Amino acid sequence: MREKEDRPVNWHQIDPTEVAEKLQSSDTGLASEEARRRYEQYGPNELIEKGKKKAWRILLAQVKEVMILILLAAVVISAALQEYIDAIVIFVIVVLNTILGFWQEFKAENAMAALKKMTVPNVRVRRDGAERQISAKELVPGDILLIEAGNIVPADARLIAAANLKVQEAALTGESESVDKDTGDLPDGELALADRRNMIYRGTVVTYGRGEAVVIGTGMQTELGKIATMLQDVEDDQTPLQRRLAKLGRSLAIAAGVLIIIVSGMIYLQGAGLKEMFMTAISMAVAAIPEGLPAVVTIALALGAQQMLKKNALIRRLPAVETLGGVTVICSDKTGTLTQNKMTVSDVVLPERHYSLDEAVAEHGDDADLGLLLLAGTLCNDAVIDENTQNGILGDPTEGALVLAAQQAGLVQRDLQAMLPRVRELPFDSERKRMSTVHALPSSSQGTTLHPVVAAAGHQGHADHLVLIKGATDGLIEVCSRILINGVVQPLSEKRKEEISAENTAMAKNGIRVLGLAYRLMDVDGLDQPMHYEQDLVFLGMACMLDPVRPEAIESVRLCKQAGIRPIMITGDHPLTAVAIAKDLGLTTSDMVLTGQDLDKMTVDALSARIKEVSVFARVSPKHKMVIIDALQAQHEIVSMTGDGVNDAPALKSADIGVAMGITGTDVSKESSDMVLLDDNFATIVAAVKEGRRVYDNIRKFVRYILTGNAGEIVVMLTGPLMGMPLPLLPIQILWINLVTDGVPAVALGFEEAERDVMNRPPYNPQGGIFARGLGWQILVMGLIIGLISVGTGYWFWNGGTGSNAWQTMVFTMLTFCQMAYALCVRKQTQSLFTQSWLSNPVLLLAIGVTLTLQLILIYVPFFNTVFRTTPLRLGELGICAVGAIVIILISESKKLFLRSKQH
């Protein structure tokens, strides 16, 4: 176990063997039982999150709200004026409002915290002598960590193996350039972090190569954990909508100030005292300012994110929920997203022979060329067989298909790796579109004991290393000068290259993915000259793979087009393969395709013209994704872009919605994204867009509901004095309406199901504003109608037309009944209330039922008659309030009928 020392261990000065001894570890990794014991000792590998709001801070923030402070002042002043009932009621309302606001924010905070826990990456380690994939939180000191390009280093570790390893350490050192890493010992003396070439640190990014390291520090014991300013910051994920609503609140506060002066002047002229003027001013302020809106929006977005998670879309940033509803273009990778990513080798093509996989398995023993191709496929490969995973492969499915094909032929990857250990490599990158590995050949004295295929590999000269290459065939043949035919290496003529290219093209047209394989022999002097690894190669042949289209992707593409969303395929595959798959998906009917080379040659204007009609991009690299995004955004499109590689990070950040792959994606791509697809499925993106539209629609619904209610209250308070009436509503009654009648149903509207036509209409532009498409006018008109019905009823009763003195209670109750009716009406934009499923939103029915029950309690329970100055209503009077609610429903239904007639 790690030694307890006052002076920290300088791990970079210690030999890897000694590091392993100090940590009681070995090349085979920790035993599972020991790893569990260390986890209990050291705890989870995570930083203490300083930014998360504690419950008491959320509560304090609620109390510090301007409206709450105003109401608390009213409590004090009312008590000083010996109006103890008013003081107690206002205080109770403050408490209830604070609890409601606290519950909303606390629930939203916990919802997002739960989502953040889902974003913890998995890492590859060696335990019990086998490679495993575990959560980064489970890492402990002594673990053997396996890293490769695209990984974010999850803990501090001492390197014990490195192959062309480069790490960007900007998070710790500020240096943007990647640093070459190796395993060599460093001299004694203090070295800056940037100079510790044999160490890797938490939070840094592996940009190239691969390596193995023994973990020396986790969690708060890492260098990152020791730096207070680098602790996990919780970003201010306030959405554009929330910012607009906050701005709206400030504007309404100014308007409320003007209204308060007007109404106060009116009631002063009627002979009201200063106390009544003061209470009226407070109640008007509360009525005019929808202080609860931002909190309601937050919980709606958080609940939307939770719903998306159930559909395998993990939201990493809250604004993404809002933006998803406005997406107009979805740019998707092909492999694994539009296809099943269940790669299987179907055929093996040698220069003069063509085998199906079954034939290749049967013939490889008699065909050394075939055996060497299968060997190249399984050794020039980073995937490994792992029975604990869903498909039996840990790593890229394409590489996994080659490993499984070789194993079926009796070429076991682990045995071959022992015979031909990898000593150098050039990792795959999107520019070269190929990967190379260098393997040490056994000495001649060992040759007789080796597998015949391995022995055949050294049939030329006295070379001691074998270079194996796999990649895109069209690019690979350009660096091949020779070809292996029936065991004989021959020059690769231009004519032969054309034949290989033609065969590659023919298979690509049928949607088959093709990888070329090649090799060369090299002596030890060439090991340190990686620029020569891929020169003068011997072409072996091609492995042909099928990756079936996802059946659900076909329906999702159709749904996209129906919803006015344009799907675009972006792939590194052959253009003909891309077009064939795109046609199978229904994504396009034409043969139009643009390649990376085309994009490099095109001007901005030319691309802007072509991008409107091209839906397939092939042979592109991550830099081309940026070009595509810029061109689409220049045309005011809202772009969703998928990516899985380390080089995709800039494109994911630039897109309006960056979507990373949860299965095949690198840590860097996930960190750069707004959303992670846990199943790498295109259909999940479309489902998330649908959910985003539902959330945005529901936000508009409760904004419409709350502001209409507020407008109705203001109309009542303004027109009542103008008609010569006393104050139509008492301050306590207005406070009650804002807390219960407005607040509770508004939250319930966030649970409303999607509109029937949610994916049958073009996307709405989020930049259009919350009041776009006539919402502002609807609020004003319906607020005016509700207000006039309420104050008109009150005036009729006040003027003596009914012989009842319950006029103020009638205004109070009519306003409540009308708003409950309107809550039912705003559930759907155009669909009639009478054709909707009443049980589709039980939360809203419960909210309305509770609100009406509480209103009846205020009217008929004597204690509350005294508190809220209400008078019990006769059955006929209650019926009049019900008629007012029906009038609101009929007006709303007439408007919906008009809107439906316009649609047809």
mmCIF file of C-alpha atoms in Angstrom, residues 16 66 109 113 244 303 327 367 408 430 436 499 537 549 553 577 588 613 616 651 670 718 737 752 780:
data_model
loop_
_atom_site.group_PDB
_atom_site.id
_atom_site.type_symbol
_atom_site.label_atom_id
_atom_site.label_comp_id
_atom_site.label_asym_id
_atom_site.label_seq_id
_atom_site.Cartn_x
_atom_site.Cartn_y
_atom_site.Cartn_z
ATOM 1 C CA PRO A 16 8.391 1.996 -12.903
ATOM 2 C CA VAL A 66 -37.365 41.134 -3.978
ATOM 3 C CA GLU A 109 -30.904 21.067 -8.844
ATOM 4 C CA ALA A 113 -26.965 16.633 -10.326
ATOM 5 C CA ARG A 244 -35.497 36.681 -21.695
ATOM 6 C CA LEU A 303 -37.839 17.419 -16.067
ATOM 7 C CA VAL A 327 -33.169 22.250 -34.531
ATOM 8 C CA ASP A 367 -3.301 -20.135 -48.323
ATOM 9 C CA GLN A 408 -12.755 -18.050 -36.341
ATOM 10 C CA SER A 430 -8.781 11.082 -39.913
ATOM 11 C CA SER A 436 0.172 1.125 -38.648
ATOM 12 C CA GLU A 499 -8.356 -2.966 -60.874
ATOM 13 C CA LEU A 537 4.303 -1.231 -48.724
ATOM 14 C CA VAL A 549 -28.904 0.066 -41.504
ATOM 15 C CA ALA A 553 -33.277 5.072 -38.429
ATOM 16 C CA THR A 577 -20.893 3.482 -49.905
ATOM 17 C CA THR A 588 -31.693 11.084 -50.454
ATOM 18 C CA GLU A 613 -29.130 20.460 -52.115
ATOM 19 C CA VAL A 616 -24.355 13.293 -48.177
ATOM 20 C CA ALA A 651 -17.246 20.918 -34.309
ATOM 21 C CA LYS A 670 -18.318 13.828 -24.580
ATOM 22 C CA LEU A 718 -57.669 49.182 -12.795
ATOM 23 C CA ILE A 737 -54.470 34.038 -6.312
ATOM 24 C CA GLU A 752 -48.505 18.099 -20.575
ATOM 25 C CA LEU A 780 -53.572 40.574 -23.555
#
